[in-house]
Amino acid sequence: MSWEENVRKVVPYTPGDQPKVEGRIIKLNTNECPYPPTPKVREVLDNFDIDRMRLYPNVTAAPLVKSLALFYGLKENQVFVGVGSDDVLADCFLTFFHGNKPVIFPDITYSFYDVWAECFRIPYETIPLDDNFCVNPADYHRENGGVVIANPNAPTGENLPLDAIEDIVKANPDSVVIVDEAYADFGGESALKLIDKYDNLLIVQTFSKSRGFAGMRIGYACGCEKLIKYLNDVKFSINSYTMNQTAIDCGVAVCEDTAYFKELVSKIVATRERSKRELKELGFRFGDSKTNFLFVTHDKFSAVSLFEYLKTKNIYVRHFNKPRIDNYLRITIGTEEEMDVLFEEIRNFMNK
Ligand SMILES: *Cc1c(COP(=O)(O)O)cnc(C)c1O
């Protein structure tokens, strides 16, 4: 008998590379925002009284919860915040998926879901997306211990209309349905408006993609009071003080600057739409992404060889070595200039 028999063994999630190379790199591999957050964050940091660092932070991150509630027109007890939506989602898996029936989610989706399920020993089954990488809501009309849908989905970028989400929520009154809306700000329709109608619906969003704040780690969940209470009970059974003071204060400033937020999103959406035209001209195939990335494939060029070529030019995109998608690349929308360099290098690759 070795102590190793008692170890919770897990295969961890692999995040996209955070390359450390000299000189300019173009990082289009983790769906970060290519623009900085609102300059209001600078003011908050300049005025931050470091004496406050002696003290524990606000235990419920109340100022941030309050500004999110205001932003969405919700009650404060309908909002839960955490250290990025990864933290929030992990808490959700632990809280709501404690049954014996399998939790269900698509075969091609955010690759953290199966990692949490394995880590927490939650039974799960994956449901194949159709040939166009779309979710068929009817596939989610079956017994389960919970449902997770990323909408728009990652890494495919496909967006389910609101009535399809509602169909899944309605069909599963005895399960919690989590809708991971990391990319909803880029043109998808949020299911937030349904949370007063369905007590089994929980929406998870993040400041990492559409608000230029991945480094500060802020995510949140919105749902009925009861869901939020259960989430808080579990969170307070693990670590009360998850959100640090600077994240809370800066997060409030980010949440309040709605004009800056809208400008960020519209710039990225404009670059995305132009990128679609450019990539189409280069012969790529892809769906009608409503996110800050494009999931592309080419009939004449292999994804891996393009991936490797771009890396030699210090351009990082994401390749998933997984069934069905191993000839695809996920390309984050960068600045206009970054995308121009990318298109130029793709042309060079093709003309080699
Ligand atoms: C990026 C992403 C997350 C995690 O974002 P955080 O930085 O942890 O807030 C969660 N779900 C999906 C689908 C994502 O793409």
mmCIF file of C-alpha atoms and ligand atoms in Angstrom:
data_model
loop_
_atom_site.group_PDB
_atom_site.id
_atom_site.type_symbol
_atom_site.label_atom_id
_atom_site.label_comp_id
_atom_site.label_asym_id
_atom_site.label_seq_id
_atom_site.Cartn_x
_atom_site.Cartn_y
_atom_site.Cartn_z
ATOM 1 C CA MET A 1 0.000 0.000 0.000
ATOM 2 C CA SER A 2 1.437 3.337 -1.009
ATOM 3 C CA TRP A 3 0.128 6.796 -0.215
ATOM 4 C CA GLU A 4 -0.302 7.176 -3.949
ATOM 5 C CA GLU A 5 -3.345 4.911 -3.829
ATOM 6 C CA ASN A 6 -5.125 7.665 -1.920
ATOM 7 C CA VAL A 7 -4.323 10.401 -4.382
ATOM 8 C CA ARG A 8 -7.119 11.990 -6.403
ATOM 9 C CA LYS A 9 -5.575 11.363 -9.792
ATOM 10 C CA VAL A 10 -6.603 13.690 -12.583
ATOM 11 C CA VAL A 11 -5.656 14.551 -16.128
ATOM 12 C CA PRO A 12 -5.561 18.352 -16.020
ATOM 13 C CA TYR A 13 -6.933 20.805 -18.548
ATOM 14 C CA THR A 14 -4.327 22.113 -20.993
ATOM 15 C CA PRO A 15 -4.599 25.871 -21.421
ATOM 16 C CA GLY A 16 -3.399 27.584 -24.608
ATOM 17 C CA ASP A 17 0.307 28.446 -24.684
ATOM 18 C CA GLN A 18 1.473 31.649 -23.050
ATOM 19 C CA PRO A 19 4.587 31.823 -25.230
ATOM 20 C CA LYS A 20 7.756 33.434 -23.931
ATOM 21 C CA VAL A 21 9.705 34.559 -26.964
ATOM 22 C CA GLU A 22 11.795 37.572 -27.777
ATOM 23 C CA GLY A 23 10.291 40.317 -29.879
ATOM 24 C CA ARG A 24 6.813 40.790 -31.219
ATOM 25 C CA ILE A 25 4.351 37.966 -30.960
ATOM 26 C CA ILE A 26 0.805 37.837 -32.225
ATOM 27 C CA LYS A 27 -1.223 35.886 -29.738
ATOM 28 C CA LEU A 28 -4.442 34.589 -31.223
ATOM 29 C CA ASN A 29 -4.658 31.347 -29.250
ATOM 30 C CA THR A 30 -6.614 31.943 -26.028
ATOM 31 C CA ASN A 31 -9.443 34.289 -27.054
ATOM 32 C CA GLU A 32 -8.132 37.157 -24.987
ATOM 33 C CA CYS A 33 -9.198 40.692 -25.879
ATOM 34 C CA PRO A 34 -6.621 42.488 -28.055
ATOM 35 C CA TYR A 35 -7.382 45.832 -26.368
ATOM 36 C CA PRO A 36 -6.723 46.952 -22.790
ATOM 37 C CA PRO A 37 -9.546 47.376 -20.274
ATOM 38 C CA THR A 38 -11.125 50.767 -19.578
ATOM 39 C CA PRO A 39 -8.631 53.445 -18.417
ATOM 40 C CA LYS A 40 -10.867 53.826 -15.317
ATOM 41 C CA VAL A 41 -8.931 50.830 -13.998
ATOM 42 C CA ARG A 42 -5.785 52.981 -13.896
ATOM 43 C CA GLU A 43 -7.555 55.491 -11.623
ATOM 44 C CA VAL A 44 -8.703 52.761 -9.267
ATOM 45 C CA LEU A 45 -5.188 51.337 -8.980
ATOM 46 C CA ASP A 46 -3.559 54.765 -8.543
ATOM 47 C CA ASN A 47 -5.962 55.569 -5.725
ATOM 48 C CA PHE A 48 -5.812 52.158 -4.068
ATOM 49 C CA ASP A 49 -4.885 52.504 -0.388
ATOM 50 C CA ILE A 50 -2.406 49.696 0.203
ATOM 51 C CA ASP A 51 -3.138 49.749 3.933
ATOM 52 C CA ARG A 52 -6.361 47.942 2.998
ATOM 53 C CA MET A 53 -4.241 44.974 1.961
ATOM 54 C CA ARG A 54 -3.846 44.082 5.648
ATOM 55 C CA LEU A 55 -7.509 43.249 5.758
ATOM 56 C CA TYR A 56 -9.465 40.431 4.209
ATOM 57 C CA PRO A 57 -11.467 41.509 1.175
ATOM 58 C CA ASN A 58 -15.234 41.872 1.153
ATOM 59 C CA VAL A 59 -16.334 38.307 1.666
ATOM 60 C CA THR A 60 -19.149 38.318 -0.887
ATOM 61 C CA ALA A 61 -17.402 40.754 -3.270
ATOM 62 C CA ALA A 62 -20.531 42.842 -2.603
ATOM 63 C CA PRO A 63 -19.526 45.965 -4.572
ATOM 64 C CA LEU A 64 -18.954 43.883 -7.695
ATOM 65 C CA VAL A 65 -22.120 41.835 -7.191
ATOM 66 C CA LYS A 66 -24.004 45.100 -6.804
ATOM 67 C CA SER A 67 -22.689 46.640 -10.008
ATOM 68 C CA LEU A 68 -23.354 43.445 -11.980
ATOM 69 C CA ALA A 69 -26.904 43.328 -10.603
ATOM 70 C CA LEU A 70 -27.374 46.943 -11.649
ATOM 71 C CA PHE A 71 -25.916 46.294 -15.111
ATOM 72 C CA TYR A 72 -28.320 43.413 -15.779
ATOM 73 C CA GLY A 73 -31.325 44.676 -13.822
ATOM 74 C CA LEU A 74 -31.188 41.759 -11.389
ATOM 75 C CA LYS A 75 -31.433 41.453 -7.615
ATOM 76 C CA GLU A 76 -28.116 41.127 -5.798
ATOM 77 C CA ASN A 77 -29.060 37.675 -4.549
ATOM 78 C CA GLN A 78 -29.312 36.503 -8.166
ATOM 79 C CA VAL A 79 -25.586 37.063 -8.801
ATOM 80 C CA PHE A 80 -22.531 35.022 -7.752
ATOM 81 C CA VAL A 81 -18.960 36.049 -8.596
ATOM 82 C CA GLY A 82 -15.762 34.033 -8.716
ATOM 83 C CA VAL A 83 -12.120 33.989 -9.813
ATOM 84 C CA GLY A 84 -12.849 33.787 -13.520
ATOM 85 C CA SER A 85 -15.702 31.733 -14.903
ATOM 86 C CA ASP A 86 -13.510 28.635 -14.590
ATOM 87 C CA ASP A 87 -13.770 29.024 -10.816
ATOM 88 C CA VAL A 88 -17.512 29.711 -11.062
ATOM 89 C CA LEU A 89 -18.068 26.693 -13.339
ATOM 90 C CA ALA A 90 -16.042 24.416 -11.061
ATOM 91 C CA ASP A 91 -18.213 25.542 -8.123
ATOM 92 C CA CYS A 92 -21.305 24.881 -10.247
ATOM 93 C CA PHE A 93 -20.202 21.332 -11.105
ATOM 94 C CA LEU A 94 -19.514 20.643 -7.440
ATOM 95 C CA THR A 95 -22.798 22.168 -6.263
ATOM 96 C CA PHE A 96 -25.385 21.075 -8.801
ATOM 97 C CA PHE A 97 -24.106 17.796 -10.207
ATOM 98 C CA HIS A 98 -24.218 15.613 -7.139
ATOM 99 C CA GLY A 99 -26.581 12.935 -8.497
ATOM 100 C CA ASN A 100 -26.013 9.492 -9.972
ATOM 101 C CA LYS A 101 -27.278 10.181 -13.461
ATOM 102 C CA PRO A 102 -24.802 11.420 -16.056
ATOM 103 C CA VAL A 103 -24.362 15.100 -16.696
ATOM 104 C CA ILE A 104 -24.613 15.757 -20.437
ATOM 105 C CA PHE A 105 -22.783 18.150 -22.729
ATOM 106 C CA PRO A 106 -21.635 18.147 -26.378
ATOM 107 C CA ASP A 107 -18.674 16.057 -27.585
ATOM 108 C CA ILE A 108 -17.024 19.163 -28.977
ATOM 109 C CA THR A 109 -17.172 21.972 -26.471
ATOM 110 C CA TYR A 110 -15.114 23.729 -23.823
ATOM 111 C CA SER A 111 -12.587 21.071 -22.862
ATOM 112 C CA PHE A 112 -12.713 21.901 -19.169
ATOM 113 C CA TYR A 113 -16.160 20.297 -18.629
ATOM 114 C CA ASP A 114 -14.957 16.715 -18.780
ATOM 115 C CA VAL A 115 -11.915 17.649 -16.671
ATOM 116 C CA TRP A 116 -14.121 18.933 -13.818
ATOM 117 C CA ALA A 117 -16.435 15.954 -14.155
ATOM 118 C CA GLU A 118 -13.467 13.566 -13.887
ATOM 119 C CA CYS A 119 -11.884 15.534 -11.052
ATOM 120 C CA PHE A 120 -15.091 15.569 -8.974
ATOM 121 C CA ARG A 121 -16.011 11.990 -9.983
ATOM 122 C CA ILE A 122 -19.242 13.165 -11.631
ATOM 123 C CA PRO A 123 -20.687 10.717 -14.173
ATOM 124 C CA TYR A 124 -21.086 12.316 -17.604
ATOM 125 C CA GLU A 125 -21.902 11.562 -21.215
ATOM 126 C CA THR A 126 -21.075 13.581 -24.265
ATOM 127 C CA ILE A 127 -23.593 14.091 -27.051
ATOM 128 C CA PRO A 128 -22.209 14.476 -30.572
ATOM 129 C CA LEU A 129 -22.766 17.778 -32.335
ATOM 130 C CA ASP A 130 -24.290 17.336 -35.798
ATOM 131 C CA ASP A 131 -22.144 17.400 -38.946
ATOM 132 C CA ASN A 132 -22.266 21.200 -39.005
ATOM 133 C CA PHE A 133 -21.081 21.300 -35.371
ATOM 134 C CA CYS A 134 -24.526 22.370 -34.162
ATOM 135 C CA VAL A 135 -26.346 21.302 -30.999
ATOM 136 C CA ASN A 136 -29.663 19.572 -31.654
ATOM 137 C CA PRO A 137 -31.889 20.541 -28.685
ATOM 138 C CA ALA A 138 -33.911 17.322 -29.042
ATOM 139 C CA ASP A 139 -30.773 15.351 -28.080
ATOM 140 C CA TYR A 140 -31.060 16.911 -24.616
ATOM 141 C CA HIS A 141 -34.543 15.525 -23.995
ATOM 142 C CA ARG A 142 -33.388 12.559 -21.980
ATOM 143 C CA GLU A 143 -32.632 11.524 -18.445
ATOM 144 C CA ASN A 144 -29.600 13.248 -17.025
ATOM 145 C CA GLY A 145 -28.057 14.621 -13.859
ATOM 146 C CA GLY A 146 -27.443 18.064 -15.332
ATOM 147 C CA VAL A 147 -26.849 19.851 -18.618
ATOM 148 C CA VAL A 148 -24.020 22.146 -19.700
ATOM 149 C CA ILE A 149 -24.178 24.111 -22.925
ATOM 150 C CA ALA A 150 -21.606 26.690 -24.005
ATOM 151 C CA ASN A 151 -23.486 29.232 -26.104
ATOM 152 C CA PRO A 152 -22.015 30.373 -28.405
ATOM 153 C CA ASN A 153 -20.083 27.122 -28.311
ATOM 154 C CA ALA A 154 -16.298 26.934 -28.096
ATOM 155 C CA PRO A 155 -14.240 26.136 -30.061
ATOM 156 C CA THR A 156 -16.798 25.903 -32.879
ATOM 157 C CA GLY A 157 -18.282 29.406 -32.515
ATOM 158 C CA GLU A 158 -21.788 28.170 -33.356
ATOM 159 C CA ASN A 159 -24.654 29.974 -31.657
ATOM 160 C CA LEU A 160 -27.957 28.429 -30.586
ATOM 161 C CA PRO A 161 -30.972 30.736 -30.790
ATOM 162 C CA LEU A 162 -32.736 31.602 -27.549
ATOM 163 C CA ASP A 163 -35.755 29.391 -28.277
ATOM 164 C CA ALA A 164 -33.464 26.341 -28.591
ATOM 165 C CA ILE A 165 -31.923 27.095 -25.188
ATOM 166 C CA GLU A 166 -35.403 27.563 -23.734
ATOM 167 C CA ASP A 167 -36.443 24.216 -25.219
ATOM 168 C CA ILE A 168 -33.547 22.486 -23.417
ATOM 169 C CA VAL A 169 -34.289 24.254 -20.114
ATOM 170 C CA LYS A 170 -37.993 23.404 -20.353
ATOM 171 C CA ALA A 171 -37.293 19.768 -21.171
ATOM 172 C CA ASN A 172 -35.152 19.390 -18.024
ATOM 173 C CA PRO A 173 -37.097 20.754 -15.060
ATOM 174 C CA ASP A 174 -35.391 18.234 -12.749
ATOM 175 C CA SER A 175 -31.823 19.213 -13.718
ATOM 176 C CA VAL A 176 -29.810 22.361 -13.455
ATOM 177 C CA VAL A 177 -29.023 23.639 -16.939
ATOM 178 C CA ILE A 178 -25.835 25.694 -17.060
ATOM 179 C CA VAL A 179 -25.391 27.967 -20.068
ATOM 180 C CA ASP A 180 -21.769 29.085 -20.352
ATOM 181 C CA GLU A 181 -21.985 32.428 -22.141
ATOM 182 C CA ALA A 182 -18.289 33.350 -22.218
ATOM 183 C CA TYR A 183 -18.831 34.757 -25.744
ATOM 184 C CA ALA A 184 -22.445 35.950 -25.647
ATOM 185 C CA ASP A 185 -21.456 39.636 -25.742
ATOM 186 C CA PHE A 186 -20.138 39.264 -29.298
ATOM 187 C CA GLY A 187 -23.534 38.856 -30.940
ATOM 188 C CA GLY A 188 -25.240 35.786 -29.492
ATOM 189 C CA GLU A 189 -28.505 36.192 -27.641
ATOM 190 C CA SER A 190 -28.094 35.786 -23.898
ATOM 191 C CA ALA A 191 -30.497 33.532 -22.011
ATOM 192 C CA LEU A 192 -30.257 35.869 -19.009
ATOM 193 C CA LYS A 193 -33.748 37.108 -19.744
ATOM 194 C CA LEU A 194 -35.074 33.626 -18.946
ATOM 195 C CA ILE A 195 -33.757 33.284 -15.406
ATOM 196 C CA ASP A 196 -36.876 34.712 -13.770
ATOM 197 C CA LYS A 197 -38.972 32.186 -15.676
ATOM 198 C CA TYR A 198 -36.930 29.020 -14.955
ATOM 199 C CA ASP A 199 -35.487 28.202 -11.544
ATOM 200 C CA ASN A 200 -33.230 25.498 -13.046
ATOM 201 C CA LEU A 201 -31.355 27.854 -15.401
ATOM 202 C CA LEU A 202 -27.951 29.280 -14.500
ATOM 203 C CA ILE A 203 -26.051 31.655 -16.789
ATOM 204 C CA VAL A 204 -22.263 31.916 -16.472
ATOM 205 C CA GLN A 205 -20.292 34.796 -17.994
ATOM 206 C CA THR A 206 -16.813 36.294 -17.736
ATOM 207 C CA PHE A 207 -14.825 39.534 -17.939
ATOM 208 C CA SER A 208 -12.021 37.654 -19.718
ATOM 209 C CA LYS A 209 -13.135 37.853 -23.340
ATOM 210 C CA SER A 210 -15.362 40.865 -24.006
ATOM 211 C CA ARG A 211 -14.064 43.168 -21.280
ATOM 212 C CA GLY A 212 -10.305 42.806 -21.715
ATOM 213 C CA PHE A 213 -9.818 41.554 -18.173
ATOM 214 C CA ALA A 214 -8.584 37.951 -18.366
ATOM 215 C CA GLY A 215 -5.588 38.703 -16.142
ATOM 216 C CA MET A 216 -7.733 39.867 -13.250
ATOM 217 C CA ARG A 217 -9.870 36.723 -13.161
ATOM 218 C CA ILE A 218 -13.519 37.713 -12.832
ATOM 219 C CA GLY A 219 -16.432 35.480 -13.733
ATOM 220 C CA TYR A 220 -20.021 35.348 -12.537
ATOM 221 C CA ALA A 221 -23.204 33.341 -12.522
ATOM 222 C CA CYS A 222 -26.774 34.606 -12.628
ATOM 223 C CA GLY A 223 -29.815 32.575 -11.680
ATOM 224 C CA CYS A 224 -32.686 32.349 -9.223
ATOM 225 C CA GLU A 225 -31.996 33.133 -5.559
ATOM 226 C CA LYS A 226 -32.053 29.479 -4.584
ATOM 227 C CA LEU A 227 -29.380 28.465 -7.119
ATOM 228 C CA ILE A 228 -27.167 31.343 -5.982
ATOM 229 C CA LYS A 229 -27.640 30.426 -2.331
ATOM 230 C CA TYR A 230 -26.603 26.809 -2.961
ATOM 231 C CA LEU A 231 -23.553 28.011 -4.894
ATOM 232 C CA ASN A 232 -22.536 30.318 -2.060
ATOM 233 C CA ASP A 233 -22.955 27.517 0.494
ATOM 234 C CA VAL A 234 -20.450 25.353 -1.389
ATOM 235 C CA LYS A 235 -18.067 28.218 -2.077
ATOM 236 C CA PHE A 236 -18.055 29.180 1.615
ATOM 237 C CA SER A 237 -17.293 25.558 2.465
ATOM 238 C CA ILE A 238 -14.046 25.732 0.515
ATOM 239 C CA ASN A 239 -12.641 29.265 0.548
ATOM 240 C CA SER A 240 -14.514 32.352 1.740
ATOM 241 C CA TYR A 241 -12.155 34.979 0.358
ATOM 242 C CA THR A 242 -11.672 34.107 -3.275
ATOM 243 C CA MET A 243 -11.866 37.560 -4.874
ATOM 244 C CA ASN A 244 -8.995 39.885 -4.016
ATOM 245 C CA GLN A 245 -9.583 43.552 -3.226
ATOM 246 C CA THR A 246 -8.037 44.961 -6.384
ATOM 247 C CA ALA A 247 -10.049 42.592 -8.569
ATOM 248 C CA ILE A 248 -13.257 43.657 -6.821
ATOM 249 C CA ASP A 249 -12.532 47.406 -7.110
ATOM 250 C CA CYS A 250 -11.246 47.261 -10.682
ATOM 251 C CA GLY A 251 -14.113 44.948 -11.623
ATOM 252 C CA VAL A 252 -16.607 47.580 -10.493
ATOM 253 C CA ALA A 253 -14.905 50.178 -12.706
ATOM 254 C CA VAL A 254 -14.960 47.776 -15.671
ATOM 255 C CA CYS A 255 -18.618 46.934 -15.115
ATOM 256 C CA GLU A 256 -19.645 50.579 -14.819
ATOM 257 C CA ASP A 257 -17.943 51.795 -17.998
ATOM 258 C CA THR A 258 -20.611 50.561 -20.384
ATOM 259 C CA ALA A 259 -19.617 52.975 -23.174
ATOM 260 C CA TYR A 260 -16.075 51.576 -23.259
ATOM 261 C CA PHE A 261 -17.410 48.016 -23.149
ATOM 262 C CA LYS A 262 -19.690 48.615 -26.128
ATOM 263 C CA GLU A 263 -16.824 50.183 -28.070
ATOM 264 C CA LEU A 264 -14.547 47.184 -27.356
ATOM 265 C CA VAL A 265 -17.158 44.710 -28.543
ATOM 266 C CA SER A 266 -18.044 46.646 -31.666
ATOM 267 C CA LYS A 267 -14.384 46.982 -32.692
ATOM 268 C CA ILE A 268 -13.840 43.234 -32.292
ATOM 269 C CA VAL A 269 -17.054 42.372 -34.138
ATOM 270 C CA ALA A 270 -16.080 44.668 -37.045
ATOM 271 C CA THR A 271 -12.650 43.003 -37.286
ATOM 272 C CA ARG A 272 -14.305 39.573 -37.077
ATOM 273 C CA GLU A 273 -16.610 40.321 -39.981
ATOM 274 C CA ARG A 274 -13.730 41.619 -42.089
ATOM 275 C CA SER A 275 -11.680 38.543 -41.144
ATOM 276 C CA LYS A 276 -14.504 36.324 -42.378
ATOM 277 C CA ARG A 277 -14.323 37.993 -45.798
ATOM 278 C CA GLU A 278 -10.517 37.710 -45.970
ATOM 279 C CA LEU A 279 -10.411 34.076 -44.867
ATOM 280 C CA LYS A 280 -13.209 33.146 -47.237
ATOM 281 C CA GLU A 281 -11.203 34.649 -50.075
ATOM 282 C CA LEU A 282 -8.262 32.497 -49.000
ATOM 283 C CA GLY A 283 -10.487 29.440 -49.337
ATOM 284 C CA PHE A 284 -11.170 28.625 -45.684
ATOM 285 C CA ARG A 285 -14.464 27.147 -44.527
ATOM 286 C CA PHE A 286 -16.004 28.158 -41.196
ATOM 287 C CA GLY A 287 -19.360 28.714 -39.529
ATOM 288 C CA ASP A 288 -21.005 32.053 -38.887
ATOM 289 C CA SER A 289 -19.176 32.762 -35.618
ATOM 290 C CA LYS A 290 -20.837 35.093 -33.121
ATOM 291 C CA THR A 291 -17.735 35.095 -30.915
ATOM 292 C CA ASN A 292 -14.271 36.686 -30.839
ATOM 293 C CA PHE A 293 -12.750 33.764 -32.746
ATOM 294 C CA LEU A 294 -13.149 31.832 -35.996
ATOM 295 C CA PHE A 295 -12.941 28.048 -36.242
ATOM 296 C CA VAL A 296 -11.548 27.402 -39.683
ATOM 297 C CA THR A 297 -10.560 24.547 -41.956
ATOM 298 C CA HIS A 298 -9.168 24.361 -45.489
ATOM 299 C CA ASP A 299 -9.695 21.640 -48.070
ATOM 300 C CA LYS A 300 -6.195 22.010 -49.559
ATOM 301 C CA PHE A 301 -3.965 22.859 -46.597
ATOM 302 C CA SER A 302 -3.515 20.941 -43.383
ATOM 303 C CA ALA A 303 -4.337 22.724 -40.144
ATOM 304 C CA VAL A 304 -1.290 21.347 -38.330
ATOM 305 C CA SER A 305 1.157 22.484 -40.970
ATOM 306 C CA LEU A 306 -0.336 25.975 -41.050
ATOM 307 C CA PHE A 307 -0.288 26.007 -37.236
ATOM 308 C CA GLU A 308 3.407 25.077 -37.193
ATOM 309 C CA TYR A 309 4.253 27.562 -39.937
ATOM 310 C CA LEU A 310 2.523 30.431 -38.127
ATOM 311 C CA LYS A 311 4.375 29.553 -34.939
ATOM 312 C CA THR A 312 7.697 30.069 -36.716
ATOM 313 C CA LYS A 313 6.432 33.583 -37.529
ATOM 314 C CA ASN A 314 5.538 34.186 -33.863
ATOM 315 C CA ILE A 315 1.835 33.954 -34.599
ATOM 316 C CA TYR A 316 0.038 31.699 -32.164
ATOM 317 C CA VAL A 317 -3.349 30.178 -32.962
ATOM 318 C CA ARG A 318 -4.983 27.143 -31.332
ATOM 319 C CA HIS A 319 -5.039 23.593 -32.641
ATOM 320 C CA PHE A 320 -6.919 20.800 -30.845
ATOM 321 C CA ASN A 321 -5.584 17.340 -31.421
ATOM 322 C CA LYS A 322 -8.997 15.712 -31.036
ATOM 323 C CA PRO A 323 -11.290 13.565 -33.161
ATOM 324 C CA ARG A 324 -13.458 15.469 -35.680
ATOM 325 C CA ILE A 325 -11.618 18.785 -35.211
ATOM 326 C CA ASP A 326 -7.954 17.952 -35.776
ATOM 327 C CA ASN A 327 -7.957 19.656 -39.167
ATOM 328 C CA TYR A 328 -9.317 22.916 -37.757
ATOM 329 C CA LEU A 329 -7.677 25.978 -36.248
ATOM 330 C CA ARG A 330 -9.266 28.330 -33.791
ATOM 331 C CA ILE A 331 -8.136 31.872 -34.509
ATOM 332 C CA THR A 332 -8.840 34.603 -31.968
ATOM 333 C CA ILE A 333 -9.786 37.979 -33.441
ATOM 334 C CA GLY A 334 -6.896 40.355 -32.770
ATOM 335 C CA THR A 335 -6.422 43.996 -33.710
ATOM 336 C CA GLU A 336 -6.832 45.026 -37.355
ATOM 337 C CA GLU A 337 -3.043 45.181 -37.690
ATOM 338 C CA GLU A 338 -2.503 41.755 -36.142
ATOM 339 C CA MET A 339 -5.059 40.232 -38.494
ATOM 340 C CA ASP A 340 -3.348 41.858 -41.475
ATOM 341 C CA VAL A 341 -0.054 40.220 -40.497
ATOM 342 C CA LEU A 342 -1.866 36.906 -40.077
ATOM 343 C CA PHE A 343 -3.486 37.086 -43.536
ATOM 344 C CA GLU A 344 -0.144 38.029 -45.081
ATOM 345 C CA GLU A 345 1.581 35.049 -43.453
ATOM 346 C CA ILE A 346 -1.213 32.697 -44.486
ATOM 347 C CA ARG A 347 -0.713 33.875 -48.080
ATOM 348 C CA ASN A 348 3.038 33.278 -47.752
ATOM 349 C CA PHE A 349 2.355 29.788 -46.404
ATOM 350 C CA MET A 350 0.035 28.987 -49.287
ATOM 351 C CA ASN A 351 2.471 30.256 -51.915
ATOM 352 C CA LYS A 352 5.444 28.344 -50.519
HETATM 353 C C1 LIG B 1 -12.600 31.341 -21.789
HETATM 354 C C2 LIG B 1 -13.728 30.464 -21.385
HETATM 355 C C3 LIG B 1 -14.054 30.263 -20.045
HETATM 356 C C4 LIG B 1 -13.182 30.697 -18.905
HETATM 357 O O1 LIG B 1 -12.993 31.994 -18.775
HETATM 358 P P1 LIG B 1 -12.368 32.637 -17.450
HETATM 359 O O2 LIG B 1 -11.172 33.360 -17.935
HETATM 360 O O3 LIG B 1 -12.048 31.571 -16.460
HETATM 361 O O4 LIG B 1 -13.462 33.528 -16.990
HETATM 362 C C5 LIG B 1 -15.167 29.505 -19.750
HETATM 363 N N1 LIG B 1 -15.919 28.953 -20.716
HETATM 364 C C6 LIG B 1 -15.631 29.107 -22.008
HETATM 365 C C7 LIG B 1 -16.479 28.464 -23.038
HETATM 366 C C8 LIG B 1 -14.510 29.851 -22.380
HETATM 367 O O5 LIG B 1 -14.183 29.953 -23.660
#
